[in-house]
Short mmCIF file of C-alpha atoms in Angstrom, two decimals:
data_model
loop_
_atom_site.label_atom_id
_atom_site.label_comp_id
_atom_site.label_asym_id
_atom_site.label_seq_id
_atom_site.Cartn_x
_atom_site.Cartn_y
_atom_site.Cartn_z
CA MET J 1 -4.74 10.19 -24.72
CA ALA J 2 -6.83 7.64 -22.96
CA SER J 3 -9.98 9.45 -24.18
CA GLN J 4 -8.61 9.53 -27.84
CA SER J 5 -7.90 5.83 -27.72
CA CYS J 6 -11.31 5.08 -26.24
CA ALA J 7 -13.07 7.26 -28.90
CA ALA J 8 -11.07 5.61 -31.70
CA ALA J 9 -12.15 2.22 -30.35
CA LEU J 10 -15.78 3.24 -30.23
CA LEU J 11 -15.70 4.71 -33.59
CA GLY J 12 -14.03 1.81 -35.17
CA GLY J 13 -16.52 -0.69 -33.78
CA LEU J 14 -19.69 1.29 -34.04
CA ALA J 15 -20.25 3.00 -37.48
CA ASN J 16 -23.12 5.08 -36.27
CA VAL J 17 -21.47 6.70 -33.39
CA ASN J 18 -20.17 10.20 -34.16
CA THR J 19 -17.02 11.79 -32.73
CA THR J 20 -18.84 13.96 -30.25
CA ALA J 21 -20.91 11.06 -28.79
CA ALA J 22 -17.81 8.90 -28.56
CA ASN J 23 -15.80 11.62 -26.73
CA PHE J 24 -18.70 11.95 -24.39
CA ILE J 25 -18.92 8.40 -23.63
CA CYS J 26 -15.28 8.14 -23.05
CA GLY J 27 -15.10 11.15 -20.86
CA GLN J 28 -17.83 9.72 -18.63
CA LEU J 29 -15.83 6.31 -18.51
CA ASP J 30 -12.59 8.16 -17.64
CA ALA J 31 -14.52 9.90 -14.93
CA ILE J 32 -15.79 6.68 -13.44
CA ASN J 33 -12.39 5.19 -13.57
CA GLN J 34 -10.76 8.03 -11.79
CA LYS J 35 -13.55 7.87 -9.08
CA LEU J 36 -12.91 4.34 -8.62
CA THR J 37 -9.23 4.89 -8.38
CA ASP J 38 -9.76 7.71 -5.85
CA THR J 39 -12.09 5.39 -3.91
CA THR J 40 -9.54 2.61 -3.81
CA TYR J 41 -6.87 5.08 -2.46
CA ALA J 42 -9.29 6.42 0.09
CA VAL J 43 -10.28 2.95 1.34
CA ASP J 44 -6.76 1.70 1.60
CA ASN J 45 -5.60 4.80 3.46
CA THR J 46 -8.63 4.66 5.74
CA TYR J 47 -7.79 1.07 6.68
CA LEU J 48 -4.25 1.93 7.34
CA LEU J 49 -4.98 4.87 9.46
CA PHE J 50 -7.26 2.79 11.36
CA SER J 51 -4.65 0.16 11.83
CA ALA J 52 -2.19 2.82 13.02
CA TYR J 53 -4.68 4.01 15.66
CA LEU J 54 -4.95 0.31 16.75
CA VAL J 55 -1.11 -0.08 17.13
CA PHE J 56 -0.95 3.28 18.85
CA ALA J 57 -3.53 2.07 21.31
CA MET J 58 -1.08 -0.71 22.25
CA GLN J 59 0.98 2.06 24.10
CA LEU J 60 -1.97 2.26 26.62
CA GLY J 61 -1.76 -1.49 26.86
CA PHE J 62 1.99 -1.35 27.55
CA ALA J 63 1.46 1.50 29.96
CA MET J 64 -1.21 -0.56 32.04
CA LEU J 65 0.73 -3.86 31.72
CA CYS J 66 3.96 -2.05 33.04
CA ALA J 67 2.23 -0.40 35.87
CA GLY J 68 0.67 -3.43 37.10
CA SER J 69 3.86 -5.29 36.81
CA VAL J 70 5.95 -3.00 39.11
CA ARG J 71 5.63 -2.21 42.73
CA ALA J 72 3.33 0.58 43.53
CA LYS J 73 6.13 2.97 44.51
CA ASN J 74 7.51 3.05 41.05
CA THR J 75 4.22 3.37 39.14
CA MET J 76 4.37 7.02 38.25
CA ASN J 77 7.96 6.48 36.81
CA ILE J 78 6.93 3.65 34.56
CA MET J 79 3.77 5.39 33.22
CA LEU J 80 5.99 8.39 32.43
CA THR J 81 8.45 6.34 30.46
CA ASN J 82 5.66 4.95 28.44
CA VAL J 83 4.43 8.51 27.57
CA LEU J 84 7.97 9.56 26.69
CA ASP J 85 8.49 6.47 24.41
CA ALA J 86 5.81 7.85 22.25
CA ALA J 87 6.73 11.51 22.58
CA ALA J 88 10.39 11.31 22.23
CA GLY J 89 9.92 8.55 19.56
CA GLY J 90 7.60 10.68 17.54
CA LEU J 91 10.07 13.58 17.12
CA SER J 92 13.15 11.21 16.47
CA TYR J 93 11.19 9.03 13.88
CA TYR J 94 10.05 12.28 12.16
CA LEU J 95 13.43 13.81 11.99
CA PHE J 96 15.60 10.72 11.08
CA GLY J 97 13.95 7.29 11.76
CA TYR J 98 11.53 7.28 8.77
CA ALA J 99 14.17 8.32 6.31
CA PHE J 100 16.61 5.67 7.59
CA ALA J 101 13.86 3.08 7.22
CA PHE J 102 12.07 3.90 4.10
CA GLY J 103 13.75 6.95 2.50
CA GLY J 104 14.26 5.53 -1.06
CA PRO J 105 15.87 5.18 -3.33
CA SER J 106 18.74 4.12 -1.18
CA ASN J 107 21.16 1.27 -0.73
CA GLY J 108 20.56 -2.09 0.99
CA PHE J 109 21.75 -0.91 4.40
CA ILE J 110 20.13 2.43 5.23
CA GLY J 111 17.63 4.87 3.63
CA ARG J 112 18.82 8.43 2.85
CA HIS J 113 15.69 10.58 1.65
CA SER J 114 12.67 12.02 3.41
CA PHE J 115 14.31 13.43 6.41
CA GLY J 116 11.70 15.51 8.33
CA LEU J 117 8.97 14.04 5.71
CA SER J 118 10.56 16.13 2.92
CA ASP J 119 8.92 15.52 -0.51
CA PHE J 120 5.98 13.94 1.25
CA PRO J 121 3.52 12.39 0.25
CA SER J 122 4.92 10.62 -2.69
CA PRO J 123 3.59 7.89 -5.06
CA SER J 124 5.02 5.14 -2.75
CA ALA J 125 3.84 6.47 0.74
CA ASP J 126 1.43 8.70 2.20
CA TYR J 127 1.22 10.30 5.81
CA SER J 128 -0.81 7.32 6.98
CA PHE J 129 2.14 5.09 6.08
CA PHE J 130 4.44 7.41 8.29
CA LEU J 131 1.96 7.24 11.21
CA TYR J 132 1.70 3.55 11.02
CA GLN J 133 5.49 2.87 11.03
CA TRP J 134 6.06 5.34 13.88
CA ALA J 135 3.46 3.32 16.04
CA PHE J 136 5.63 0.36 15.39
CA ALA J 137 8.94 2.16 16.26
CA ILE J 138 7.56 3.27 19.63
CA ALA J 139 6.33 -0.31 20.41
CA ALA J 140 10.00 -1.47 20.19
CA ALA J 141 11.11 1.22 22.66
CA GLY J 142 8.25 0.25 24.97
CA ILE J 143 9.50 -3.38 25.12
CA THR J 144 12.96 -2.31 26.24
CA SER J 145 11.59 0.02 29.01
CA GLY J 146 9.96 -2.97 30.68
CA SER J 147 13.29 -4.81 31.05
CA ILE J 148 15.12 -2.04 32.90
CA ALA J 149 12.03 -0.93 35.04
CA GLU J 150 12.34 0.03 38.66
CA ARG J 151 15.95 0.97 38.72
CA THR J 152 16.79 3.18 35.70
CA GLN J 153 17.35 7.05 35.69
CA PHE J 154 14.92 9.13 33.84
CA VAL J 155 17.51 10.74 31.56
CA ALA J 156 18.60 7.29 30.55
CA TYR J 157 15.12 6.49 29.33
CA LEU J 158 15.15 9.57 27.07
CA ILE J 159 18.46 8.79 25.58
CA TYR J 160 17.95 5.19 24.78
CA SER J 161 14.35 5.81 23.57
CA SER J 162 15.49 8.45 21.04
CA PHE J 163 18.36 6.43 19.87
CA LEU J 164 16.43 3.24 19.50
CA THR J 165 13.51 4.80 17.55
CA GLY J 166 15.56 7.22 15.52
CA PHE J 167 18.37 4.91 14.47
CA VAL J 168 18.67 1.39 15.79
CA TYR J 169 15.19 0.11 14.84
CA PRO J 170 14.85 2.02 11.60
CA ILE J 171 17.87 0.36 10.14
CA VAL J 172 16.52 -3.09 10.87
CA SER J 173 13.19 -2.25 9.47
CA HIS J 174 14.85 -0.91 6.26
CA TRP J 175 16.79 -4.28 5.80
CA PHE J 176 13.63 -6.39 5.99
CA TRP J 177 10.71 -4.19 5.04
CA SER J 178 11.95 -1.56 2.57
CA SER J 179 11.98 -2.36 -1.03
CA ASP J 180 15.74 -1.45 -1.09
CA GLY J 181 16.52 -3.64 1.82
CA TRP J 182 19.13 -6.37 1.29
CA ALA J 183 17.16 -8.96 3.04
CA SER J 184 13.61 -7.73 2.11
CA PRO J 185 11.16 -10.09 0.43
CA THR J 186 9.83 -7.18 -1.72
CA ARG J 187 13.36 -6.00 -2.79
CA THR J 188 13.34 -4.51 -6.34
CA ASN J 189 16.89 -3.52 -7.07
CA GLY J 190 18.73 -6.93 -6.69
CA SER J 191 18.44 -10.56 -6.05
CA LEU J 192 16.39 -11.81 -3.00
CA LEU J 193 18.30 -13.43 -0.13
CA PHE J 194 18.20 -17.14 -0.89
CA GLY J 195 15.65 -16.61 -3.59
CA SER J 196 13.09 -15.65 -1.02
CA GLY J 197 14.11 -12.79 1.26
CA VAL J 198 13.20 -12.80 4.87
CA ILE J 199 9.53 -13.15 5.63
CA ASP J 200 8.96 -11.26 8.87
CA PHE J 201 5.43 -9.88 7.96
CA ALA J 202 4.58 -7.77 11.10
CA GLY J 203 7.85 -7.85 13.00
CA SER J 204 8.71 -10.84 15.37
CA GLY J 205 12.29 -10.02 14.60
CA VAL J 206 12.08 -6.45 13.44
CA VAL J 207 10.12 -5.24 16.37
CA HIS J 208 10.09 -7.73 19.08
CA MET J 209 13.55 -9.13 18.84
CA VAL J 210 14.90 -5.55 18.57
CA GLY J 211 13.14 -4.50 21.77
CA GLY J 212 13.95 -7.64 23.56
CA VAL J 213 17.55 -7.75 22.70
CA ALA J 214 17.99 -4.08 23.70
CA GLY J 215 16.30 -4.86 26.95
CA LEU J 216 18.63 -7.84 27.62
CA TRP J 217 21.77 -5.71 27.47
CA GLY J 218 20.23 -2.96 29.50
CA ALA J 219 19.07 -5.37 32.26
CA LEU J 220 22.45 -7.18 32.23
CA ILE J 221 24.45 -4.02 32.60
CA GLU J 222 22.34 -2.55 35.30
CA GLY J 223 22.06 -5.80 37.20
CA PRO J 224 18.98 -7.15 39.33
CA ARG J 225 16.90 -5.01 41.44
CA ILE J 226 17.64 -4.82 45.16
CA GLY J 227 16.10 -7.74 46.90
CA ARG J 228 15.44 -9.78 43.70
CA PHE J 229 17.86 -12.53 44.81
CA ASP J 230 18.90 -13.45 48.31
CA ARG J 231 22.36 -13.83 49.62
CA SER J 232 22.37 -17.39 48.83
CA GLY J 233 21.40 -16.72 45.20
CA ARG J 234 17.90 -17.92 45.46
CA SER J 235 15.16 -16.09 43.43
CA VAL J 236 12.81 -13.73 45.33
CA ALA J 237 9.47 -12.76 43.76
CA LEU J 238 9.16 -8.95 43.61
CA ARG J 239 5.49 -8.98 42.59
CA GLY J 240 3.87 -6.32 40.71
CA HIS J 241 1.10 -4.33 42.78
CA SER J 242 -1.89 -4.82 40.57
CA ALA J 243 -3.07 -7.85 38.62
CA SER J 244 -5.96 -5.76 37.50
CA LEU J 245 -3.82 -3.39 35.53
CA VAL J 246 -1.97 -6.34 34.06
CA VAL J 247 -5.08 -8.02 32.81
CA LEU J 248 -6.35 -4.65 31.43
CA GLY J 249 -3.10 -3.95 29.58
CA SER J 250 -3.06 -7.40 28.12
CA PHE J 251 -6.46 -7.12 26.58
CA MET J 252 -5.59 -3.58 25.33
CA LEU J 253 -2.53 -5.27 23.65
CA TRP J 254 -4.62 -8.04 22.32
CA PHE J 255 -7.03 -5.49 20.80
CA GLY J 256 -4.11 -3.50 19.26
CA TRP J 257 -2.51 -6.56 17.68
CA TYR J 258 -5.43 -6.67 15.24
CA GLY J 259 -3.85 -3.54 13.73
CA PHE J 260 -0.37 -4.81 14.35
CA ASN J 261 -0.66 -8.00 12.26
CA PRO J 262 -3.57 -7.62 9.89
CA GLY J 263 -2.62 -3.92 9.38
CA SER J 264 0.69 -4.88 8.00
CA PHE J 265 -0.89 -5.62 4.66
CA LEU J 266 -1.12 -1.77 4.24
CA THR J 267 -3.85 -2.00 1.77
CA ILE J 268 -7.24 -4.01 1.77
CA ALA J 269 -8.85 -3.33 -1.65
CA LYS J 270 -6.81 -5.85 -3.60
CA SER J 271 -7.89 -8.87 -5.62
CA TYR J 272 -5.78 -11.96 -5.94
CA GLY J 273 -7.19 -12.57 -9.28
CA LYS J 274 -9.25 -15.47 -8.47
CA SER J 275 -12.42 -16.71 -9.90
CA SER J 276 -14.33 -16.31 -6.59
CA VAL J 277 -15.26 -12.52 -6.21
CA TYR J 278 -15.26 -13.01 -2.54
CA TYR J 279 -11.57 -13.96 -2.23
CA GLY J 280 -8.87 -11.26 -2.12
CA GLN J 281 -6.66 -9.35 0.27
CA TRP J 282 -9.56 -8.91 2.39
CA SER J 283 -9.78 -12.75 3.01
CA ALA J 284 -5.99 -12.82 3.76
CA ILE J 285 -6.56 -9.94 6.45
CA GLY J 286 -9.19 -11.95 8.13
CA ARG J 287 -7.17 -15.20 8.09
CA THR J 288 -4.20 -13.17 9.55
CA ALA J 289 -6.57 -11.98 12.35
CA VAL J 290 -7.52 -15.64 12.97
CA THR J 291 -3.94 -17.00 13.11
CA THR J 292 -3.12 -14.15 15.50
CA THR J 293 -5.98 -15.04 17.84
CA LEU J 294 -5.31 -18.79 17.87
CA ALA J 295 -1.62 -18.36 18.56
CA GLY J 296 -2.29 -16.12 21.59
CA CYS J 297 -5.12 -18.29 22.90
CA THR J 298 -3.23 -21.42 22.67
CA ALA J 299 -0.17 -20.00 24.38
CA ALA J 300 -2.38 -18.64 27.21
CA LEU J 301 -3.96 -21.98 27.83
CA THR J 302 -0.74 -23.82 27.60
CA THR J 303 0.93 -21.50 30.09
CA LEU J 304 -2.27 -21.73 32.35
CA PHE J 305 -1.84 -25.63 32.73
CA SER J 306 1.80 -25.91 32.47
CA LYS J 307 2.33 -23.37 35.43
CA ARG J 308 -0.39 -25.16 37.39
CA LEU J 309 1.72 -28.38 37.10
CA LEU J 310 4.99 -26.73 37.88
CA VAL J 311 3.95 -24.26 40.78
CA GLY J 312 0.63 -25.68 41.95
CA HIS J 313 -1.66 -22.67 41.33
CA TRP J 314 -3.46 -20.87 38.78
CA ASN J 315 -1.77 -17.51 37.99
CA VAL J 316 -3.35 -14.77 35.92
CA ILE J 317 0.04 -12.79 35.39
CA ASP J 318 1.57 -15.91 33.86
CA VAL J 319 -1.35 -16.52 31.71
CA CYS J 320 -1.27 -12.83 30.52
CA ASN J 321 2.51 -13.08 29.65
CA GLY J 322 1.84 -16.41 27.89
CA LEU J 323 -0.92 -14.85 25.79
CA LEU J 324 1.47 -11.91 24.76
CA ALA J 325 4.21 -14.56 24.02
CA GLY J 326 1.90 -16.37 21.45
CA PHE J 327 1.22 -12.90 19.79
CA ALA J 328 4.89 -11.99 19.58
CA ALA J 329 5.77 -15.44 17.96
CA ILE J 330 2.96 -15.50 15.37
CA THR J 331 3.61 -11.96 14.19
CA SER J 332 6.33 -13.05 11.82
CA GLY J 333 4.26 -15.64 9.86
CA CYS J 334 0.70 -14.60 10.61
CA SER J 335 -0.18 -14.03 6.99
CA VAL J 336 1.53 -17.12 5.42
CA VAL J 337 0.42 -19.96 7.70
CA GLU J 338 -2.62 -22.10 8.14
CA PRO J 339 -4.75 -21.60 11.25
CA TRP J 340 -3.70 -24.93 12.47
CA ALA J 341 -0.06 -24.05 12.39
CA ALA J 342 -0.77 -21.07 14.57
CA ILE J 343 -1.90 -23.37 17.28
CA VAL J 344 1.52 -25.03 17.09
CA CYS J 345 3.22 -21.68 17.17
CA GLY J 346 1.44 -20.66 20.34
CA PHE J 347 1.91 -23.98 21.99
CA VAL J 348 5.72 -23.74 21.60
CA ALA J 349 5.99 -20.16 22.32
CA ALA J 350 4.41 -20.80 25.84
CA TRP J 351 7.12 -23.32 26.57
CA VAL J 352 9.79 -20.98 25.23
CA LEU J 353 8.68 -18.31 27.74
CA ILE J 354 8.61 -20.78 30.56
CA GLY J 355 12.11 -22.21 29.79
CA LEU J 356 13.65 -18.88 29.34
CA ASN J 357 12.05 -17.68 32.70
CA MET J 358 13.56 -20.70 34.36
CA LEU J 359 17.01 -19.86 32.85
CA ALA J 360 16.76 -16.33 33.69
CA ALA J 361 16.30 -17.21 37.49
CA LYS J 362 19.18 -19.59 37.37
CA VAL J 363 21.59 -17.00 35.93
CA LYS J 364 20.27 -14.21 38.11
CA PHE J 365 18.86 -12.08 35.27
CA ASP J 366 16.22 -9.78 36.38
CA ASP J 367 13.48 -8.46 33.86
CA PRO J 368 10.61 -7.25 35.83
CA LEU J 369 8.16 -7.64 32.80
CA GLU J 370 9.92 -10.77 31.24
CA ALA J 371 10.21 -8.64 28.10
CA THR J 372 13.58 -10.10 27.15
CA GLN J 373 12.20 -13.68 27.39
CA LEU J 374 8.82 -12.82 25.91
CA HIS J 375 9.72 -10.48 23.13
CA GLY J 376 13.19 -11.64 22.34
CA GLY J 377 12.98 -15.26 22.85
CA CYS J 378 9.47 -15.81 21.52
CA GLY J 379 10.15 -13.43 18.62
CA ALA J 380 13.14 -15.47 17.64
CA TRP J 381 10.96 -18.64 17.73
CA GLY J 382 8.40 -16.87 15.59
CA VAL J 383 10.86 -16.04 12.94
CA LEU J 384 12.07 -19.72 12.90
CA PHE J 385 8.47 -20.84 12.90
CA THR J 386 7.77 -19.01 9.59
CA GLY J 387 10.64 -20.86 7.90
CA LEU J 388 9.14 -24.12 8.85
CA PHE J 389 5.35 -23.55 8.26
CA ALA J 390 4.97 -20.96 5.58
CA THR J 391 2.63 -22.33 2.89
CA LYS J 392 3.24 -22.14 -0.78
CA LYS J 393 -0.04 -20.70 -1.64
CA TYR J 394 -0.19 -17.85 0.92
CA VAL J 395 3.52 -16.76 0.30
CA ALA J 396 2.77 -16.34 -3.44
CA GLU J 397 -0.45 -14.41 -2.74
CA VAL J 398 1.01 -12.01 -0.08
CA TYR J 399 4.40 -11.46 -1.85
CA GLY J 400 3.22 -11.66 -5.43
CA SER J 401 5.36 -14.46 -6.84
CA GLU J 402 6.20 -18.19 -6.08
CA ARG J 403 9.32 -18.46 -4.04
CA PRO J 404 10.63 -20.75 -1.27
CA TYR J 405 8.38 -21.55 1.48
CA GLY J 406 8.34 -23.46 4.77
CA LEU J 407 10.59 -26.49 5.15
CA LEU J 408 7.89 -28.73 6.85
CA MET J 409 5.46 -27.62 4.13
CA GLY J 410 7.70 -29.15 1.46
CA GLY J 411 9.41 -25.90 0.46
CA GLY J 412 13.05 -26.67 1.16
CA GLY J 413 15.27 -25.04 3.53
CA LYS J 414 16.13 -21.83 1.85
CA LEU J 415 13.37 -19.66 3.74
CA LEU J 416 14.53 -21.29 6.89
CA ALA J 417 18.15 -20.22 6.05
CA ALA J 418 16.91 -16.67 5.51
CA GLN J 419 15.12 -16.63 8.80
CA VAL J 420 18.23 -17.85 10.69
CA ILE J 421 20.21 -14.94 9.07
CA GLU J 422 17.49 -12.51 10.40
CA ILE J 423 17.96 -13.68 13.95
CA LEU J 424 21.72 -13.45 13.71
CA VAL J 425 22.00 -10.02 12.20
CA VAL J 426 19.09 -8.63 14.35
CA SER J 427 20.81 -9.81 17.41
CA GLY J 428 24.36 -8.67 16.26
CA TRP J 429 23.18 -5.22 15.26
CA VAL J 430 21.32 -4.36 18.47
CA THR J 431 24.17 -5.72 20.39
CA VAL J 432 26.83 -3.41 18.79
CA THR J 433 24.65 -0.44 19.03
CA MET J 434 22.74 -0.78 22.37
CA LEU J 435 25.50 -2.52 24.45
CA PRO J 436 27.97 0.51 24.14
CA LEU J 437 25.02 3.07 24.78
CA PHE J 438 23.94 1.24 28.14
CA TYR J 439 27.68 0.64 29.10
CA GLY J 440 28.61 4.23 28.43
CA LEU J 441 25.59 5.47 30.40
CA GLN J 442 26.63 3.24 33.32
CA LYS J 443 30.16 4.55 33.17
CA MET J 444 28.85 8.24 33.15
CA SER J 445 26.57 7.18 36.27
CA LEU J 446 23.47 7.99 34.03
CA LEU J 447 21.94 4.68 34.02
CA ARG J 448 21.11 3.30 37.49
CA ILE J 449 19.63 5.18 40.28
CA SER J 450 21.11 5.04 43.73
CA ARG J 451 20.39 2.34 46.35
CA GLU J 452 18.50 4.73 48.54
CA ASP J 453 16.37 6.06 45.75
CA GLU J 454 15.66 2.46 44.63
CA THR J 455 14.69 1.41 48.08
CA ALA J 456 12.56 4.38 48.53
CA GLY J 457 10.88 4.16 45.21
CA MET J 458 11.42 6.68 42.23
CA ASP J 459 7.87 8.04 42.58
CA LEU J 460 8.90 9.80 45.84
CA THR J 461 12.55 10.39 45.07
CA ARG J 462 12.29 11.34 41.54
CA HIS J 463 8.72 12.40 40.68
CA GLY J 464 7.44 14.35 43.69
CA GLY J 465 5.02 11.89 45.14
CA PHE J 466 3.19 8.64 44.82
CA ALA J 467 0.68 7.30 42.25
CA TYR J 468 -1.48 5.95 45.13
CA ALA J 469 -1.53 6.63 48.88
CA TYR J 470 -0.36 3.09 50.00
CA HIS J 471 1.82 1.06 52.26
CA ASP J 472 3.71 -1.83 50.77
CA GLU J 473 4.75 -4.09 53.53
CA ASP J 474 7.65 -5.63 51.62
CA ASP J 475 9.52 -2.37 51.17
CA GLY J 476 10.65 -1.63 54.77
CA PHE J 477 9.85 1.97 53.95
CA ALA J 478 6.52 2.96 55.55
CA LYS J 479 4.76 6.04 54.38
CA PRO J 480 1.71 7.70 56.10
CA ALA J 481 -1.30 7.17 54.10
CA MET J 482 -5.07 7.61 54.41
CA TYR J 483 -5.83 4.39 52.52
CA MET J 484 -3.59 1.57 53.13
CA MET J 485 -2.82 -1.20 50.58
CA GLY J 486 -1.50 -4.54 51.71
CA ARG J 487 -0.71 -7.75 49.86
CA ILE J 488 -2.73 -10.73 50.29
CA GLU J 489 -1.09 -14.05 49.90
CA PRO J 490 -2.69 -17.49 49.61
CA SER J 491 -2.30 -19.59 52.86
CA PRO J 492 -0.36 -22.94 52.52
CA GLU J 493 -3.57 -24.83 53.44
CA ALA J 494 -5.53 -23.32 50.91
CA ASN J 495 -6.98 -25.69 48.17
CA PRO J 496 -5.36 -24.64 44.88
CA LEU J 497 -8.42 -25.76 42.98
#
């Protein structure tokens, strides 16, 4: 039909062009058009696949960060849980999770098609999209594993990880990212929440708050690790055994965040219809990478100098956590804010983390990786930040129409109201699903390990040996070793500068 219309147009405009020539010309034009369409699909899918690989590489970052943040006697345990987050999450997301999240057409609460990737690929999604969303799902589970590290039974990890990636997280992502979700900014079958929908571009709420709130309930039900607080209630630092692994993991996560945030555009070969040929979605992707970088850098430096003033020394572990706090916060609004606003986001995120850590110590809450404070608290700040600083121009470009934008940018309070709704419903949903799960596991004696096993370390009691040959002086549990590892503490007389 297109060739016939093309031929008719040519014959109508050029009297000397015969039908055969017109059909030949139009056939060539159709072939070129099809080739360009195929190329666009190939470029977009390659971009999404590469972004999925970057997000999946964050699992290595989580593994290194977790390993360095726990004591050496629990290294194999925490590494194994990170592997299982990916493995168990892969099967559960394939069987159920993706369908609950994006299996349309569906209602506003839950997806109901594409179980086990049936009828796949489709005009709306290809295998690259599934892989990308699976990488996001296992990131949420990885956050929770850090909160309950060093004291959780192995079977509990398997149960909660499968449940979180196969049901809890997919429902949240359906609400805010699916075109059928009740609060999605791309909703097609109903009115938008407050005329805007919730803008959580890459998941400060959908991913980080889900993992952080789940970790909160797990850590609360289990209680603090043995020795974390003394008999008078004072906080006792149970330091991780390797700052080197923490730094390595932080850099790996930084690298992966360039797939997490810019990759959430899903496509790259898209023009915004501007007169400038150099401006399009590729420019927005570059800007998103810049805002991500600035937020993390600002949060890292803010944490560095703030902790120096508060405790009197420079601490690389605190700086790495501050860096990640900035990334977690900017993830929501990274695509719709100006670079200068990202600096504000990172600055506040650092203080949110510091303040929540102080509160955690005061109420005797023990999270070995500060995951609840970092991902839950800073993720919530990031959602609010978007409602304050989202710009009119970028919101219209990214979401395809003019709609309410940031309160402090002159856009009124509707977007901010939608963002507050997200914080409330994510917190509520994760609470009503994960709290009973952790509580039930605790009642069945499937959640926390015994006091003896915790003292000896799970590597020895649950995994058949140690990740290292070592002796940790604080454990009170000496092991013969060929190589001995001791902790070096700064002397009181040392100059902190």
